Short mmCIF file of C-alpha atoms (C1' of nucleotides) in Angstrom, two decimals:
data_model
loop_
_atom_site.label_atom_id
_atom_site.label_comp_id
_atom_site.label_asym_id
_atom_site.label_seq_id
_atom_site.Cartn_x
_atom_site.Cartn_y
_atom_site.Cartn_z
CA UNK X 1 -5.07 1.80 23.98
CA UNK X 2 -5.66 -1.20 21.73
CA UNK X 3 -6.05 -0.17 18.16
CA UNK X 4 -9.42 -0.89 16.68
CA UNK X 5 -9.80 -3.23 13.75
CA UNK X 6 -12.93 -3.79 11.72
CA UNK X 7 -13.21 -7.30 10.34
CA UNK X 8 -15.66 -7.79 7.49
CA UNK X 9 -15.92 -11.54 7.00
CA UNK X 10 -18.98 -13.70 6.39
CA UNK X 11 -17.33 -17.04 7.07
CA UNK X 12 -18.23 -17.90 10.67
CA UNK X 13 -15.27 -20.05 11.43
CA UNK X 14 -12.64 -17.90 9.80
CA UNK X 15 -14.11 -14.74 11.22
CA UNK X 16 -14.14 -16.09 14.74
CA UNK X 17 -10.60 -17.25 14.33
CA UNK X 18 -9.40 -13.88 13.12
CA UNK X 19 -11.22 -11.97 15.81
CA UNK X 20 -9.79 -14.18 18.50
CA UNK X 21 -6.27 -13.84 17.27
CA UNK X 22 -6.52 -10.12 16.95
CA UNK X 23 -7.89 -9.82 20.44
CA UNK X 24 -5.09 -12.02 21.77
CA UNK X 25 -2.64 -9.73 20.05
CA UNK X 26 -4.01 -6.77 21.94
CA UNK X 27 -6.26 -5.23 19.35
CA UNK X 28 -9.94 -4.40 19.63
CA UNK X 29 -11.68 -6.17 16.79
CA UNK X 30 -15.23 -5.50 15.62
CA UNK X 31 -16.78 -8.17 13.46
CA UNK X 32 -19.26 -7.52 10.70
CA UNK X 33 -20.60 -10.81 9.43
CA UNK X 34 -21.86 -9.32 6.21
CA UNK X 35 -20.86 -6.67 3.77
CA UNK X 36 -22.63 -3.34 4.02
CA UNK X 37 -22.38 -0.26 1.95
CA UNK X 38 -20.06 2.12 3.68
CA UNK X 39 -20.43 5.82 4.11
CA UNK X 40 -18.91 8.40 6.33
CA UNK X 41 -21.45 7.69 9.04
CA UNK X 42 -21.61 3.93 8.89
CA UNK X 43 -17.89 3.39 9.02
CA UNK X 44 -16.98 3.11 12.67
CA UNK X 45 -13.94 4.93 13.90
CA UNK X 46 -11.34 2.22 13.40
CA UNK X 47 -7.62 2.11 12.76
CA UNK X 48 -7.64 -0.64 10.16
CA UNK X 49 -10.06 -2.71 8.13
CA UNK X 50 -9.73 -6.39 7.29
CA UNK X 51 -11.99 -6.95 4.30
CA UNK X 52 -12.94 -10.25 2.74
CA UNK X 53 -13.49 -9.68 -0.96
CA UNK X 54 -15.69 -12.71 -1.44
CA UNK X 55 -18.85 -11.66 0.29
CA UNK X 56 -22.28 -12.81 -0.77
CA UNK X 57 -24.45 -10.10 -2.19
CA UNK X 58 -22.15 -7.14 -1.98
CA UNK X 59 -18.93 -7.14 -3.84
CA UNK X 60 -15.95 -6.52 -1.66
CA UNK X 61 -14.38 -4.45 -4.37
CA UNK X 62 -17.29 -2.04 -4.23
CA UNK X 63 -16.96 -1.68 -0.51
CA UNK X 64 -13.32 -0.88 -0.98
CA UNK X 65 -14.09 1.62 -3.69
CA UNK X 66 -16.73 3.34 -1.57
CA UNK X 67 -14.43 3.46 1.37
CA UNK X 68 -11.62 5.19 -0.41
CA UNK X 69 -13.83 8.09 -1.33
CA UNK X 70 -13.94 9.39 2.19
CA UNK X 71 -11.35 7.53 4.19
CA UNK X 72 -7.67 6.73 4.17
CA UNK X 73 -7.92 3.96 6.71
CA UNK X 74 -5.54 1.09 5.94
CA UNK X 75 -7.27 -1.90 4.37
CA UNK X 76 -6.02 -5.46 4.38
CA UNK X 77 -7.85 -7.52 1.81
CA UNK X 78 -8.55 -11.24 2.03
CA UNK X 79 -9.49 -13.32 -0.95
CA UNK X 80 -9.67 -16.88 -2.15
CA UNK X 81 -8.60 -15.75 -5.58
CA UNK X 82 -4.94 -15.95 -6.26
CA UNK X 83 -4.65 -14.39 -9.66
CA UNK X 84 -2.49 -11.38 -10.20
CA UNK X 85 -5.16 -9.36 -11.96
CA UNK X 86 -7.32 -9.42 -8.87
CA UNK X 87 -4.49 -8.47 -6.61
CA UNK X 88 -3.46 -5.63 -8.83
CA UNK X 89 -7.02 -4.39 -9.00
CA UNK X 90 -7.49 -4.37 -5.27
CA UNK X 91 -4.17 -2.68 -4.62
CA UNK X 92 -4.92 -0.08 -7.26
CA UNK X 93 -8.23 0.61 -5.59
CA UNK X 94 -6.33 1.53 -2.49
CA UNK X 95 -5.91 -1.68 -0.56
CA UNK X 96 -2.75 -1.77 1.51
CA UNK X 97 -2.23 -5.51 1.52
CA UNK X 98 -3.70 -8.60 -0.05
CA UNK X 99 -3.69 -12.09 1.47
CA UNK X 100 -4.72 -15.22 -0.30
CA UNK X 101 -6.71 -17.90 1.47
CA UNK X 102 -5.91 -20.16 3.03
CA UNK X 103 -3.45 -18.50 5.35
CA UNK X 104 -2.29 -18.88 8.87
CA UNK X 105 -3.78 -16.42 11.30
CA UNK X 106 -0.34 -15.66 12.70
CA UNK X 107 0.59 -14.16 9.39
CA UNK X 108 -2.56 -12.08 9.31
CA UNK X 109 -1.83 -10.69 12.73
CA UNK X 110 1.70 -9.83 11.73
CA UNK X 111 0.54 -8.08 8.62
CA UNK X 112 -1.96 -6.11 10.61
CA UNK X 113 0.80 -5.17 12.99
CA UNK X 114 3.06 -4.17 10.12
CA UNK X 115 0.40 -1.81 8.81
CA UNK X 116 -0.37 -0.29 12.17
CA UNK X 117 3.15 0.47 13.19
CA UNK X 118 3.28 2.96 10.37
CA UNK X 119 1.77 6.29 11.21
CA UNK X 120 -1.81 6.46 9.97
CA UNK X 121 -2.07 10.04 8.92
CA UNK X 122 -5.40 11.00 10.34
CA UNK X 123 -4.67 9.56 13.73
CA UNK X 124 -2.06 11.90 15.05
CA UNK X 125 -4.03 13.45 17.81
CA UNK X 126 -2.33 16.80 17.81
CA UNK X 127 -1.33 18.66 14.70
CA UNK X 128 0.65 21.85 14.94
CA UNK X 129 1.25 24.04 11.95
CA UNK X 130 2.88 27.33 12.63
CA UNK X 131 0.93 29.05 15.37
CA UNK X 132 -2.08 26.82 14.80
CA UNK X 133 -2.76 23.88 17.06
CA UNK X 134 -5.42 21.26 16.45
CA UNK X 135 -6.34 18.60 18.97
CA UNK X 136 -8.48 16.00 17.35
CA UNK X 137 -9.46 14.13 20.44
CA UNK X 138 -10.58 17.13 22.46
CA UNK X 139 -11.86 18.85 19.35
CA UNK X 140 -10.03 21.96 20.31
CA UNK X 141 -8.22 24.51 18.23
CA UNK X 142 -6.00 27.36 19.28
CA UNK X 143 -3.96 30.04 17.57
CA UNK X 144 -0.93 31.37 19.41
CA UNK X 145 -2.28 29.80 22.57
CA UNK X 146 -5.66 31.46 22.21
CA UNK X 147 -8.60 29.11 22.14
CA UNK X 148 -10.80 29.45 19.11
CA UNK X 149 -14.37 28.17 19.18
CA UNK X 150 -15.33 26.35 16.03
CA UNK X 151 -18.60 24.85 14.94
CA UNK X 152 -18.84 21.20 14.06
CA UNK X 153 -18.32 21.59 10.36
CA UNK X 154 -15.64 24.19 10.72
CA UNK X 155 -13.72 21.78 12.87
CA UNK X 156 -14.29 18.79 10.64
CA UNK X 157 -13.11 20.77 7.72
CA UNK X 158 -9.98 21.96 9.43
CA UNK X 159 -9.24 18.48 10.72
CA UNK X 160 -9.59 17.06 7.24
CA UNK X 161 -7.07 19.55 5.95
CA UNK X 162 -4.79 18.74 8.85
CA UNK X 163 -4.60 15.14 7.73
CA UNK X 164 -2.06 16.30 5.22
CA UNK X 165 -0.64 19.58 6.39
CA UNK X 166 0.77 21.58 3.55
CA UNK X 167 -0.72 19.43 0.85
CA UNK X 168 -3.32 20.67 -1.53
CA UNK X 169 -6.62 18.84 -1.27
CA UNK X 170 -9.37 19.01 -3.81
CA UNK X 171 -12.77 20.37 -2.98
CA UNK X 172 -14.42 17.10 -3.85
CA UNK X 173 -12.25 15.05 -1.57
CA UNK X 174 -12.77 17.51 1.24
CA UNK X 175 -16.49 17.49 0.67
CA UNK X 176 -16.54 13.71 0.64
CA UNK X 177 -14.72 13.62 3.95
CA UNK X 178 -16.69 16.28 5.71
CA UNK X 179 -20.15 16.57 4.23
CA UNK X 180 -22.97 14.11 4.14
CA UNK X 181 -24.19 14.40 0.56
CA UNK X 182 -27.71 13.67 1.77
CA UNK X 183 -28.24 16.19 4.47
CA UNK X 184 -25.46 18.62 3.95
CA UNK X 185 -24.74 20.99 1.16
CA UNK X 186 -22.59 21.00 -1.90
CA UNK X 187 -19.05 21.95 -2.60
CA UNK X 188 -20.12 25.57 -2.73
CA UNK X 189 -20.92 25.23 0.90
CA UNK X 190 -17.30 24.63 1.67
CA UNK X 191 -16.46 28.12 0.51
CA UNK X 192 -18.74 29.59 3.07
CA UNK X 193 -17.24 27.55 5.85
CA UNK X 194 -13.76 28.47 4.75
CA UNK X 195 -14.75 32.07 4.86
CA UNK X 196 -16.09 31.78 8.38
CA UNK X 197 -13.13 29.68 9.43
CA UNK X 198 -10.65 32.23 8.18
CA UNK X 199 -12.40 34.96 10.02
CA UNK X 200 -12.19 33.01 13.25
CA UNK X 201 -8.59 31.92 12.84
CA UNK X 202 -7.64 35.51 12.28
CA UNK X 203 -4.59 36.94 10.63
CA UNK X 204 -2.32 34.53 8.84
CA UNK X 205 -3.34 32.49 5.86
CA UNK X 206 -3.78 29.14 7.54
CA UNK X 207 -6.31 27.96 5.03
CA UNK X 208 -4.78 28.75 1.68
CA UNK X 209 -6.62 28.68 -1.59
CA UNK X 210 -5.13 26.53 -4.32
CA UNK X 211 -6.71 27.89 -7.41
CA UNK X 212 -8.59 25.40 -9.50
CA UNK X 213 -7.98 22.67 -6.95
CA UNK X 214 -9.14 23.38 -3.48
CA UNK X 215 -7.41 24.26 -0.25
CA UNK X 216 -4.25 23.65 1.69
CA UNK X 217 -3.29 24.03 5.32
CA UNK X 218 -0.43 26.49 5.56
CA UNK X 219 1.63 27.65 8.47
CA UNK X 220 0.12 31.09 8.40
CA UNK X 221 3.29 32.89 7.47
CA UNK X 222 3.09 35.58 4.82
CA UNK X 223 1.32 35.20 1.51
CA UNK R 1 7.01 10.29 -9.10
CA UNK R 2 10.67 9.56 -9.07
CA UNK R 3 10.69 7.85 -5.70
CA UNK R 4 13.84 5.88 -5.20
CA UNK R 5 13.79 2.16 -4.60
CA UNK R 6 16.72 0.02 -3.60
CA UNK R 7 16.52 -3.52 -4.97
CA UNK R 8 18.73 -6.09 -3.27
CA UNK R 9 18.52 -9.19 -5.41
CA UNK R 10 21.26 -11.57 -6.53
CA UNK R 11 19.29 -13.35 -9.21
CA UNK R 12 20.28 -11.67 -12.47
CA UNK R 13 17.14 -12.36 -14.36
CA UNK R 14 14.69 -11.57 -11.60
CA UNK R 15 16.60 -8.48 -10.59
CA UNK R 16 16.66 -7.12 -14.12
CA UNK R 17 12.99 -7.80 -14.45
CA UNK R 18 12.12 -6.00 -11.25
CA UNK R 19 14.29 -3.03 -12.04
CA UNK R 20 12.76 -2.66 -15.45
CA UNK R 21 9.23 -2.80 -14.14
CA UNK R 22 9.90 -0.31 -11.43
CA UNK R 23 11.46 2.08 -13.87
CA UNK R 24 8.51 1.70 -16.23
CA UNK R 25 6.26 2.56 -13.33
CA UNK R 26 8.11 5.82 -12.84
CA UNK R 27 10.34 4.91 -9.94
CA UNK R 28 14.10 5.22 -9.76
CA UNK R 29 15.47 1.82 -8.90
CA UNK R 30 18.99 1.10 -7.74
CA UNK R 31 20.12 -2.49 -7.97
CA UNK R 32 22.49 -4.17 -5.60
CA UNK R 33 23.36 -7.60 -6.92
CA UNK R 34 24.62 -8.82 -3.61
CA UNK R 35 23.81 -8.41 0.01
CA UNK R 36 25.97 -6.02 1.98
CA UNK R 37 26.01 -5.13 5.59
CA UNK R 38 24.05 -1.98 6.00
CA UNK R 39 24.83 0.96 8.19
CA UNK R 40 23.70 4.49 8.42
CA UNK R 41 26.38 5.47 5.96
CA UNK R 42 26.08 2.69 3.43
CA UNK R 43 22.32 2.84 3.07
CA UNK R 44 21.60 5.19 0.21
CA UNK R 45 18.83 7.73 0.57
CA UNK R 46 15.93 5.72 -0.75
CA UNK R 47 12.21 5.67 -0.20
CA UNK R 48 11.75 1.92 -0.13
CA UNK R 49 13.81 -1.26 -0.13
CA UNK R 50 13.01 -4.48 -1.96
CA UNK R 51 15.02 -7.16 -0.22
CA UNK R 52 15.50 -10.76 -1.27
CA UNK R 53 15.91 -12.87 1.82
CA UNK R 54 17.73 -15.70 0.07
CA UNK R 55 21.08 -14.17 -0.63
CA UNK R 56 24.27 -16.17 -0.73
CA UNK R 57 26.68 -15.37 2.04
CA UNK R 58 24.74 -12.82 3.94
CA UNK R 59 21.42 -13.68 5.39
CA UNK R 60 18.67 -11.40 4.29
CA UNK R 61 17.22 -11.50 7.75
CA UNK R 62 20.40 -10.01 9.13
CA UNK R 63 20.30 -7.20 6.65
CA UNK R 64 16.77 -6.47 7.69
CA UNK R 65 17.70 -6.58 11.34
CA UNK R 66 20.64 -4.23 10.81
CA UNK R 67 18.53 -1.89 8.80
CA UNK R 68 15.86 -1.47 11.40
CA UNK R 69 18.38 -0.28 13.93
CA UNK R 70 18.83 3.02 12.21
CA UNK R 71 16.17 3.35 9.56
CA UNK R 72 12.41 3.29 9.23
CA UNK R 73 12.44 2.94 5.48
CA UNK R 74 9.68 0.61 4.24
CA UNK R 75 10.95 -2.84 3.32
CA UNK R 76 9.28 -5.29 0.98
CA UNK R 77 10.73 -8.75 1.44
CA UNK R 78 10.99 -11.42 -1.26
CA UNK R 79 11.50 -15.05 -0.48
CA UNK R 80 11.18 -18.48 -1.98
CA UNK R 81 10.11 -19.85 1.36
CA UNK R 82 6.42 -19.98 1.88
CA UNK R 83 6.12 -21.09 5.45
CA UNK R 84 4.33 -18.97 7.94
CA UNK R 85 7.13 -19.04 10.47
CA UNK R 86 9.42 -17.26 8.06
CA UNK R 87 6.86 -14.66 7.15
CA UNK R 88 6.06 -13.98 10.75
CA UNK R 89 9.72 -13.64 11.55
CA UNK R 90 10.37 -11.16 8.78
CA UNK R 91 7.32 -9.10 9.59
CA UNK R 92 8.27 -9.07 13.25
CA UNK R 93 11.70 -7.83 12.33
CA UNK R 94 10.09 -4.83 10.73
CA UNK R 95 9.37 -5.84 7.16
CA UNK R 96 6.35 -4.11 5.72
CA UNK R 97 5.38 -6.76 3.25
CA UNK R 98 6.38 -10.26 2.26
CA UNK R 99 6.04 -11.77 -1.19
CA UNK R 100 6.59 -15.40 -2.02
CA UNK R 101 8.35 -16.42 -5.20
CA UNK R 102 7.37 -16.93 -7.85
CA UNK R 103 5.23 -13.84 -8.33
CA UNK R 104 4.17 -11.59 -11.16
CA UNK R 105 6.08 -8.37 -11.39
CA UNK R 106 2.83 -6.44 -11.73
CA UNK R 107 1.94 -7.43 -8.24
CA UNK R 108 5.30 -6.38 -6.95
CA UNK R 109 4.92 -2.97 -8.52
CA UNK R 110 1.47 -2.56 -7.04
CA UNK R 111 2.67 -3.51 -3.61
CA UNK R 112 5.50 -1.04 -3.88
CA UNK R 113 2.99 1.57 -4.91
CA UNK R 114 0.71 0.68 -2.03
CA UNK R 115 3.57 1.19 0.42
CA UNK R 116 4.68 4.45 -1.13
CA UNK R 117 1.33 6.12 -1.29
CA UNK R 118 1.37 6.15 2.47
CA UNK R 119 3.38 9.06 3.68
CA UNK R 120 6.79 7.88 4.67
CA UNK R 121 8.47 9.87 7.32
CA UNK R 122 10.61 12.51 5.83
CA UNK R 123 10.68 13.90 2.37
CA UNK R 124 7.51 14.48 0.49
CA UNK R 125 6.92 14.20 -3.14
CA UNK R 126 9.50 16.48 -4.64
CA UNK R 127 11.14 16.54 -8.02
CA UNK R 128 14.22 18.63 -8.58
CA UNK R 129 15.70 19.22 -12.00
CA UNK R 130 18.52 21.67 -12.13
CA UNK R 131 17.37 24.83 -10.45
CA UNK R 132 13.75 23.84 -10.82
CA UNK R 133 11.88 22.40 -7.88
CA UNK R 134 8.43 20.90 -8.07
CA UNK R 135 6.46 19.91 -4.99
CA UNK R 136 3.58 17.79 -6.09
CA UNK R 137 1.78 17.60 -2.81
CA UNK R 138 1.73 21.29 -2.12
CA UNK R 139 1.44 22.12 -5.77
CA UNK R 140 4.24 24.58 -5.56
CA UNK R 141 7.07 25.34 -7.92
CA UNK R 142 10.21 27.36 -7.43
CA UNK R 143 13.23 28.28 -9.51
CA UNK R 144 16.44 28.97 -7.65
CA UNK R 145 14.45 29.27 -4.46
CA UNK R 146 12.04 31.79 -5.92
CA UNK R 147 8.41 30.84 -5.73
CA UNK R 148 6.63 30.81 -9.06
CA UNK R 149 2.85 31.02 -9.24
CA UNK R 150 1.40 28.63 -11.78
CA UNK R 151 -2.15 28.10 -12.90
CA UNK R 152 -3.79 24.73 -12.64
CA UNK R 153 -3.03 23.62 -16.17
CA UNK R 154 0.46 25.01 -16.14
CA UNK R 155 1.20 23.01 -13.05
CA UNK R 156 -0.44 19.84 -14.33
CA UNK R 157 1.54 20.13 -17.47
CA UNK R 158 4.84 20.65 -15.72
CA UNK R 159 4.10 17.85 -13.29
CA UNK R 160 3.34 15.51 -16.15
CA UNK R 161 6.66 16.33 -17.75
CA UNK R 162 8.42 15.94 -14.44
CA UNK R 163 7.32 12.35 -14.19
CA UNK R 164 10.07 11.49 -16.62
CA UNK R 165 12.64 14.22 -16.45
CA UNK R 166 14.71 14.33 -19.58
CA UNK R 167 12.41 12.10 -21.56
CA UNK R 168 10.45 13.40 -24.48
CA UNK R 169 6.69 13.11 -24.25
CA UNK R 170 4.38 13.41 -27.19
CA UNK R 171 1.84 16.14 -27.45
CA UNK R 172 -0.99 13.69 -27.56
CA UNK R 173 0.07 11.86 -24.44
CA UNK R 174 0.52 15.13 -22.62
CA UNK R 175 -2.83 16.36 -23.76
CA UNK R 176 -4.47 13.12 -22.73
CA UNK R 177 -2.79 13.31 -19.37
CA UNK R 178 -3.54 16.92 -18.63
CA UNK R 179 -6.56 18.09 -20.58
CA UNK R 180 -10.14 17.11 -20.16
CA UNK R 181 -11.24 16.53 -23.77
CA UNK R 182 -14.73 17.66 -22.82
CA UNK R 183 -14.10 20.98 -21.30
CA UNK R 184 -10.58 21.84 -22.26
CA UNK R 185 -9.04 22.65 -25.57
CA UNK R 186 -7.01 20.81 -28.13
CA UNK R 187 -3.37 20.00 -28.51
CA UNK R 188 -2.81 23.43 -29.94
CA UNK R 189 -3.74 24.74 -26.58
CA UNK R 190 -0.69 23.11 -25.09
CA UNK R 191 1.53 25.45 -27.05
CA UNK R 192 -0.01 28.38 -25.36
CA UNK R 193 0.49 26.92 -21.94
CA UNK R 194 4.06 26.06 -22.72
CA UNK R 195 4.61 29.58 -23.77
CA UNK R 196 3.17 30.99 -20.60
CA UNK R 197 5.00 28.43 -18.53
CA UNK R 198 8.33 29.31 -20.08
CA UNK R 199 7.79 32.94 -19.44
CA UNK R 200 7.05 32.27 -15.79
CA UNK R 201 9.93 29.89 -15.24
CA UNK R 202 12.29 32.46 -16.65
CA UNK R 203 15.75 31.95 -17.99
CA UNK R 204 16.85 28.45 -18.75
CA UNK R 205 15.12 26.12 -21.13
CA UNK R 206 13.35 23.92 -18.63
CA UNK R 207 10.64 22.97 -21.08
CA UNK R 208 12.43 21.95 -24.25
CA UNK R 209 10.82 21.45 -27.61
CA UNK R 210 11.39 18.11 -29.29
CA UNK R 211 10.59 18.87 -32.85
CA UNK R 212 7.88 16.74 -34.39
CA UNK R 213 7.29 14.97 -31.07
CA UNK R 214 6.44 17.14 -28.17
CA UNK R 215 8.26 18.35 -25.12
CA UNK R 216 10.85 17.33 -22.58
CA UNK R 217 11.82 18.57 -19.16
CA UNK R 218 15.46 19.68 -19.17
CA UNK R 219 17.64 20.97 -16.40
CA UNK R 220 17.76 24.42 -17.90
CA UNK R 221 21.51 24.43 -18.29
CA UNK R 222 22.30 23.93 -21.96
CA UNK R 223 21.30 25.95 -24.99
"C1'" DC G 1 13.02 28.88 -50.41
"C1'" DG G 2 8.54 26.95 -48.98
"C1'" DA G 3 5.68 24.19 -46.15
"C1'" DA G 4 4.83 22.53 -41.78
"C1'" DA G 5 5.47 23.00 -37.00
"C1'" DT G 6 5.82 25.87 -33.26
"C1'" DC G 7 5.71 30.28 -30.73
"C1'" DT G 8 3.70 34.51 -29.04
"C1'" DT G 9 0.25 37.81 -28.16
"C1'" DA G 10 -4.20 39.76 -27.35
"C1'" DC G 11 -8.78 39.49 -25.91
"C1'" DG G 12 -13.16 38.04 -24.38
"C1'" DA G 13 -15.73 34.34 -22.36
"C1'" DA G 14 -16.01 31.20 -18.75
"C1'" DT G 15 -14.74 29.53 -14.48
"C1'" DT G 16 -13.61 29.92 -9.81
"C1'" DC G 17 -13.78 32.01 -5.60
"C1'" DC G 18 -15.18 35.20 -1.68
"C1'" DT G 19 -18.42 37.66 0.92
"C1'" DT G 20 -22.72 39.11 2.49
"C1'" DA G 21 -27.38 38.47 3.37
"C1'" DC G 22 -31.14 35.75 4.45
"C1'" DG G 23 -34.12 31.72 5.61
"C1'" DT G 24 -34.69 27.41 8.08
"C1'" DG G 25 -34.41 24.21 11.68
"C1'" DC G 26 -32.82 22.99 16.22
"C1'" DC G 27 -32.34 23.65 21.08
"C1'" DG G 28 -32.47 25.54 25.71
"C1'" DG G 29 -34.35 29.02 28.77
"C1'" DG G 30 -37.93 31.47 30.47
"C1'" DC W 1 -45.20 27.39 24.45
"C1'" DC W 2 -42.77 31.03 22.76
"C1'" DC W 3 -38.45 33.41 22.05
"C1'" DG W 4 -33.71 34.09 20.80
"C1'" DG W 5 -29.36 32.29 19.62
"C1'" DC W 6 -26.73 29.24 16.96
"C1'" DA W 7 -25.37 26.32 13.09
"C1'" DC W 8 -25.96 25.80 8.64
"C1'" DG W 9 -27.43 25.80 3.57
"C1'" DT W 10 -28.58 28.56 -0.32
"C1'" DA W 11 -28.48 32.30 -3.25
"C1'" DA W 12 -26.62 36.25 -5.37
"C1'" DG W 13 -23.37 39.87 -6.49
"C1'" DG W 14 -19.02 40.83 -7.84
"C1'" DA W 15 -14.08 40.44 -8.29
"C1'" DA W 16 -10.18 37.98 -9.73
"C1'" DT W 17 -8.17 34.44 -12.46
"C1'" DT W 18 -7.84 31.15 -15.97
"C1'" DC W 19 -8.19 29.44 -20.40
"C1'" DG W 20 -9.30 28.75 -25.41
"C1'" DT W 21 -9.17 30.71 -29.80
"C1'" DA W 22 -7.62 33.15 -33.50
"C1'" DA W 23 -4.17 35.35 -36.01
"C1'" DG W 24 0.14 36.61 -37.17
"C1'" DA W 25 5.29 35.93 -36.28
"C1'" DT W 26 9.03 32.80 -36.09
"C1'" DT W 27 11.56 28.63 -36.47
"C1'" DT W 28 12.76 24.13 -38.39
"C1'" DC W 29 13.41 20.95 -41.89
"C1'" DG W 30 14.00 19.20 -46.44
#
DNA sequence: CGAAATCTTACGAATTCCTTACGTGCCGGG
DNA sequence: CCCGGCACGTAAGGAATTCGTAAGATTTCG
């Protein structure tokens, strides 16, 4: 039940230190000793990312930027730079916290803990909206107790919407979360899946159209 | 945005500074110039608390401890002390972030923003002005409980105005904020959208003209 | 009163969206 | 190996909606 933490840190000593502390604290750390470009597939399923900004070769900022296109995972940034401009930039890019080296590992662990005790939206395993029930873990969906069989993409799409029930999400952000731009189709493709999804979910406008924007997960009442 | 932030800070200068910055960033700060014991009743309905730990009389840590008994509101702690033990203690007590003085206000604002872009439990992103209600997340608008269907630009426009209710915004800044200079029209176009918007919102001058300047979001009462 | 700013309306072009149909590739069974 | 089913992407038709522009009416200000 330990939450998983991805540590991206090229410094051997510091990395080992961090990993050890996190493990001692009951987490399940994974250590990448180098920066890699991140995409939907290459990002492991983790609950939080500890990212060193000062990596050789790849710029940490770019990794962060990439990441935020398709994921909302909390990111704790480490950096040797202590100037405000850098901090502001990282936080604007979507970082959740910023620690300046050197620091004591205890503090890092506490900051990780502080982030993780807040609900991470995507991680709620069961989302219920009206008569619709989505179980992420089992990959099961039911309407009014009736199981509904969904294909992979249909499910992914619904699950993405369920990350923020009731909130409008743009096509592009949905596409980024669900589709692999290489293999899979374009935003147009989403329409088709929505269409099929609606047919399967039956009466009740669970997937609502937000004109000019994208879609929204509704409770299926009226409209 | 209009999210409410409670600032507990006894230092006049610093407090004023923080409050100003937060307001500039679109938040609604409330400033307590002294520490008070907090209880369910005395804690105002805010979205985040900025708490200085070094208050005369009351210990900031105690305030934090009290607070966590009955509230999950995010807390950003300020302190002049830079030792790890203190940070760890505050974070363990439930603080969400810890900043060491001195710091640049920009960083504070960004950290506040970083906390608030995560969904807090409870209320979403809602602006209410008079009988007008704007839900940013869902992209829905209602007047006196009645749903009003808006187009994309109408909503964008209203939402832009709603960022600073009661404050006049120039045409050009609105246009820049809402229109894509490539695809969309000119400032003249705004007039048309205002017109349509007013018709849809019905009685009550929610969108007021500020002659020679632009527009302002009113509560629809006067006139 | 006159000029400038703003408002309203009408209309057609463009965008956005939904559905259906069809082709491809994958996989398991026979 | 071949067949059929399934998942999926693409394309195309068509309907609904949105939006910009122009043009004339109205308001504001000096």
